Amino acid sequence: MNIHEYQGKALLKENGVPVLEGVHCTSVEQALAAYDTLGSKVVAVKSQIHAGGRGKGTLYNPDTKEHVMDGGVKIAFSKDEVEKYSSHILGNLLVTIQTGEEGKVVNNLYIESGCEIEHEYYLALLVDRDNKSVLIMASTEGGMDIEDVAHNTPDLIHKILVDPNSGLLGFQKRDLGMALGLSGAALKSFFKMLGKMYDMFVSNDCAMVEINPLVKNKNDEIIALDAKISFDENAEFRHKNWDVLRDLSEEEDVEIRAKETGLSYVKLDGNIGCLVNGAGLAMATMDVIKLYGGEPANFLDVGGGANEEQVKTAFSIILEDPNVKGILVNIFGGIMRCDIIARGVIAATEALSLDVPLVVRLAGTNVDEGKAILASSTLNIHPADDLAEGAKKIVSLIGGEA
Amino acid sequence: MAIWIEEDAKVLVQGITGKQGHFHADKMVEYGTNIVGGCTPGKGGQTVELQGKDYPVWDSMREAIAATDADATVIYVPPPFAGEAIMEAAEAFDAVKGEGVVVCITEGIPTLDMVKAVSYVYNRPGVRLIGPNCPGIITPGENGGAKIGIMPGHIHAKGRIGIVSKSGTLTYEAVAQTMSIDEGQSTCIGIGGDPVNGTGFIECLAAFEADEQTEAIVMIGEIGGNAEQEAAAWAAENVTKPIVGFVAGATAPPGKRMGHAGAIISGGKGTAEEKFAAFEAAGIACAKDPSELGAVLLESLKKAGLR
């Protein structure tokens, strides 16, 4: 789960990590008031969306698609400029390298005090899968795309791994600061900041904290100038405040509804809907549809213990997508019995008066009973014995290549 | 011989009085697994009925292992408590007998809980953790066998193919594929789809390579991370037995989590394409469609003079 920069900054501040003063705004009036409140001649006017590359993004009118302004993050040197930039940003579509062509409408702004920057650094904390521990990465090459730095100058990225038994140790913080070339007051400031940030990472169940740039100002203070923070969704049960931080407008509505009913759904661009049990098999089903010339419309895992109601919900979610021209059901019954799935499929197709071709592949527990139930139905259901046959059938039924 | 779990392994169930734990414990007994009891803190001294027979419940894993000399435990504890259940089991196996297998089925454990739990298990070298977020491990026998997890037991048969996979139902698919060419399985392991887990591909490959019963291996991966690439590189140097592979998620869009917490292409890394390429470079015979795993395996067995 991602949060906005302004929320991340508030979290950092709460946890003792130095950030600049800033105000979250949703209107131009608020932005102008924020300029007065901050009392800083120079301020940054920053678009708040859940995607990177904002500074180099482009704003468009969401209706006419006309170009409005280059850059989703602007430095304003006067109140007039704050008015100009915030009115150009709010309500418009920001397209960045990470949003895709469709972009994202900007509903939130962050007005932040200016800062005299001496040097920009990069800092990130994340869970490293290979080492099964928290990894802290830092670089002197702040403000740049870290993927590029990693590719071109890997020597400039410094890493430390935190042993979960001992936590982040003093020498590790010092070593990392020194690797960045810090000394004296700046090193002390970095040392203190990193300890606070690690504690915040752990106590908030973060998945990733990325500060790009982290800066050193003229007074040798280390300050987080940006904040990209995401949380581990598995830990939601112990963080009641996440409900407030979640921006539902940044998430696919249908994916949220699917999740609420225990289904895992991801919308794709194709026209063959998939209903599968198990995440691995659901991915494999999409892959095989593509292999035989079709295009999957979605990923959908109904889980291990789905009942008739969930199967019905799954069908209705798939059918919300107007591109869907046919559906492939692929169930390997383990704990879930095929006869129950067969009844669920029939009930759902009747209730939703399904009018697109439906191919059903059943295997595993009670497969013969399941197949018999489907065969005895008067509905237009095409059976398949294995995944390849199922994929070929649905592709040919919707007039594809296979 | 099979790997890690013998056909008659003595198994405990953590969370045996819960709905999931009880349901699956019953299915395990039905399959023939040698369940010796369970553990639910606060319910020690009670019994649980599985397939018409009563099984004892203990308050702690130390008591349970001391009383039963169990070889393994399977965890069906809800996510908030599962990390600690793993550590309790690891501590108890280590203290009481110096070894044991901990299988965690639970899906949705916070990642930082797993970072802590995995490190805790790692410091107890006799203890092996399988999972979490996995179907478990099964060693089919002549009559029944040891099914430790949620997989449908009846689709398996004792044989010479070792199976290792990140996914549940895709493992069943692989099992069915081996059966379609009249081959059974030595041991099947689901290592789970979480970003931080216990036993990985390489440990499974090493154990299958050393196991006399196993003559060929099926390895199934999915997008996310680079465990498959590392395993393939390791296999190229260390595994002499034929390996057949499949990777799920060739059509998955980048940056989207595909059901499993760990199944995500991030920063352009961890794609199926990358993993298939690593498999092929390591001489692993790949199926692009899981329904072809049987055919590819048969060909590999023939090539190795095993059919």
XYZ file of C-alpha atoms in Angstrom, chain A residues 98-331:
234
model
C 5.458 5.673 -14.182
C 1.763 6.489 -14.703
C 1.407 5.208 -18.230
C -0.267 7.277 -20.975
C -3.555 7.607 -19.126
C -1.862 9.575 -16.299
C -3.392 10.443 -12.952
C -5.629 13.331 -11.941
C -3.930 15.437 -9.253
C -6.273 16.131 -6.330
C -3.636 16.879 -3.720
C -0.839 19.412 -3.516
C 2.028 19.843 -1.104
C 3.480 23.322 -0.593
C 6.883 23.059 1.016
C 9.408 25.628 2.263
C 12.532 26.156 0.227
C 15.932 24.920 1.330
C 19.516 25.793 0.482
C 20.958 22.535 -0.733
C 24.631 21.752 -0.348
C 24.467 18.188 -1.655
C 21.807 15.653 -2.714
C 21.970 12.003 -1.652
C 19.856 8.912 -2.212
C 18.605 6.744 0.652
C 16.317 3.722 0.682
C 15.236 1.103 3.191
C 13.555 -2.079 1.987
C 13.189 -5.773 2.721
C 15.770 -7.656 0.684
C 14.366 -10.983 -0.509
C 17.738 -12.596 -1.141
C 19.195 -11.833 2.262
C 15.881 -12.046 4.100
C 16.580 -8.892 6.066
C 16.209 -5.120 5.925
C 18.591 -3.535 3.433
C 19.675 0.096 3.616
C 21.025 1.615 0.405
C 22.593 5.018 0.042
C 24.379 6.924 -2.664
C 26.073 10.264 -3.195
C 24.207 10.448 -6.507
C 20.944 11.851 -5.151
C 18.180 13.247 -7.319
C 18.955 10.845 -10.140
C 17.202 7.684 -11.237
C 18.743 5.104 -8.921
C 18.315 2.328 -11.511
C 20.634 4.296 -13.781
C 23.165 4.832 -10.993
C 23.067 1.099 -10.185
C 23.647 0.306 -13.829
C 26.315 2.882 -14.695
C 28.207 3.405 -11.450
C 27.393 0.528 -9.056
C 30.400 1.517 -6.895
C 28.543 4.643 -5.863
C 25.778 2.654 -4.163
C 26.579 1.654 -0.586
C 24.610 -1.053 1.204
C 24.189 -2.353 4.725
C 22.108 -5.312 5.880
C 20.436 -5.213 9.266
C 20.579 -8.368 11.352
C 17.054 -8.668 12.841
C 18.541 -10.055 16.062
C 20.734 -7.044 16.760
C 18.877 -4.300 14.923
C 20.675 -1.431 13.203
C 24.014 -0.940 14.935
C 25.913 2.286 15.540
C 28.929 1.359 13.451
C 26.671 0.536 10.513
C 25.107 3.993 10.591
C 28.562 5.567 10.907
C 30.056 3.454 8.116
C 27.233 4.335 5.754
C 27.534 8.056 6.539
C 31.286 7.943 6.016
C 30.836 6.085 2.735
C 28.769 9.093 1.634
C 31.715 11.328 2.488
C 30.051 12.878 5.530
C 31.998 14.094 8.530
C 31.594 16.278 11.599
C 28.148 17.716 12.258
C 26.710 16.301 9.021
C 27.797 12.777 9.963
C 26.224 13.192 13.388
C 23.006 14.437 11.816
C 22.952 11.485 9.371
C 23.641 9.011 12.189
C 20.729 10.270 14.249
C 18.363 10.531 11.263
C 19.081 6.981 10.059
C 18.393 5.467 13.471
C 15.024 7.228 13.619
C 14.173 6.182 10.104
C 14.989 2.518 10.725
C 12.841 2.523 13.865
C 10.006 4.052 11.857
C 10.437 1.425 9.118
C 10.088 -1.419 11.594
C 7.366 -0.018 13.849
C 5.211 0.951 10.861
C 5.709 -2.296 8.901
C 7.054 -0.429 5.893
C 7.776 -2.323 2.706
C 9.914 0.489 1.325
C 11.082 3.961 2.291
C 12.822 5.845 -0.495
C 14.216 9.339 0.027
C 15.440 10.833 -3.214
C 16.880 13.271 -2.578
C 18.047 13.281 0.981
C 19.937 16.561 1.314
C 22.631 18.240 3.334
C 21.884 21.957 3.821
C 24.277 24.851 4.453
C 24.126 24.147 8.193
C 25.265 20.535 7.803
C 21.799 19.236 8.613
C 20.519 16.087 6.874
C 16.921 16.523 5.668
C 14.471 14.286 3.787
C 13.419 16.355 0.787
C 11.232 13.652 -0.737
C 9.419 10.664 0.762
C 8.165 7.619 -1.058
C 6.773 5.223 1.514
C 4.838 1.994 1.132
C 3.491 -0.407 3.725
C 3.350 -4.216 3.864
C -0.347 -4.991 3.366
C -0.035 -8.189 5.376
C 0.478 -6.069 8.478
C -2.692 -4.032 8.041
C -4.346 -5.768 10.993
C -2.013 -4.026 13.433
C -2.132 -0.539 11.900
C -5.612 0.884 12.250
C -4.394 4.294 10.977
C -3.775 2.934 7.464
C -7.471 3.255 6.663
C -7.098 7.030 6.929
C -3.887 7.091 4.863
C -5.282 4.962 2.050
C -6.221 7.037 -1.019
C -8.867 4.922 -2.731
C -8.833 7.178 -5.794
C -5.317 5.863 -6.455
C -6.498 2.226 -6.536
C -8.618 0.329 -9.040
C -12.148 0.305 -7.673
C -12.859 -3.207 -8.923
C -9.626 -4.541 -7.398
C -10.682 -3.155 -4.020
C -14.119 -4.773 -4.248
C -12.572 -8.099 -5.280
C -10.255 -7.967 -2.279
C -13.158 -7.307 0.072
C -14.772 -10.585 -0.988
C -11.542 -12.570 -0.636
C -10.714 -12.619 -4.352
C -7.474 -11.483 -5.873
C -8.118 -9.649 -9.161
C -5.907 -7.673 -11.518
C -7.356 -6.153 -14.683
C -5.457 -6.626 -17.933
C -6.032 -5.457 -21.491
C -7.177 -8.639 -23.257
C -10.629 -10.116 -23.927
C -10.599 -13.577 -22.318
C -11.696 -13.532 -18.698
C -10.081 -16.078 -16.347
C -11.420 -17.603 -13.151
C -8.841 -19.806 -11.449
C -7.992 -21.177 -7.997
C -4.468 -20.446 -6.832
C -2.172 -17.569 -7.767
C 0.417 -19.659 -9.622
C -2.202 -21.526 -11.646
C -4.007 -18.239 -12.364
C -0.808 -16.764 -13.820
C -0.145 -19.964 -15.762
C -3.686 -19.831 -17.178
C -3.084 -16.314 -18.514
C 0.234 -17.404 -19.972
C -1.299 -20.369 -21.776
C -4.146 -18.262 -23.217
C -1.481 -15.981 -24.683
C 0.577 -18.966 -25.868
C -2.386 -20.169 -27.950
C -3.058 -16.796 -29.537
C -5.472 -15.136 -27.097
C -5.141 -12.220 -24.704
C -6.135 -12.575 -21.033
C -8.520 -9.912 -19.680
C -7.595 -10.430 -16.067
C -5.826 -12.299 -13.296
C -8.329 -13.775 -10.851
C -7.579 -16.125 -7.981
C -10.702 -17.313 -6.146
C -8.564 -18.843 -3.391
C -8.504 -22.296 -1.899
C -11.897 -22.427 -0.225
C -14.189 -20.491 -2.535
C -17.920 -21.135 -2.253
C -20.800 -20.690 -4.675
C -21.250 -17.037 -3.683
C -17.596 -16.195 -4.361
C -17.704 -17.896 -7.734
C -20.725 -15.766 -8.564
C -18.981 -12.581 -7.413
C -15.930 -13.565 -9.442
C -18.039 -13.939 -12.591
C -19.747 -10.597 -12.073
C -16.395 -8.855 -11.580
C -15.010 -10.423 -14.762
C -18.124 -9.382 -16.699
C -17.860 -5.750 -15.580
C -15.044 -5.455 -18.093
C -16.746 -4.663 -21.416
C -13.792 -6.139 -23.333
C -14.528 -9.669 -22.117
C -15.666 -11.823 -25.031
C -15.311 -15.219 -23.372
C -14.379 -16.818 -20.053
C -12.070 -19.686 -19.152
C -12.640 -21.328 -15.774
C -9.683 -23.406 -14.633
C -10.019 -25.194 -11.313
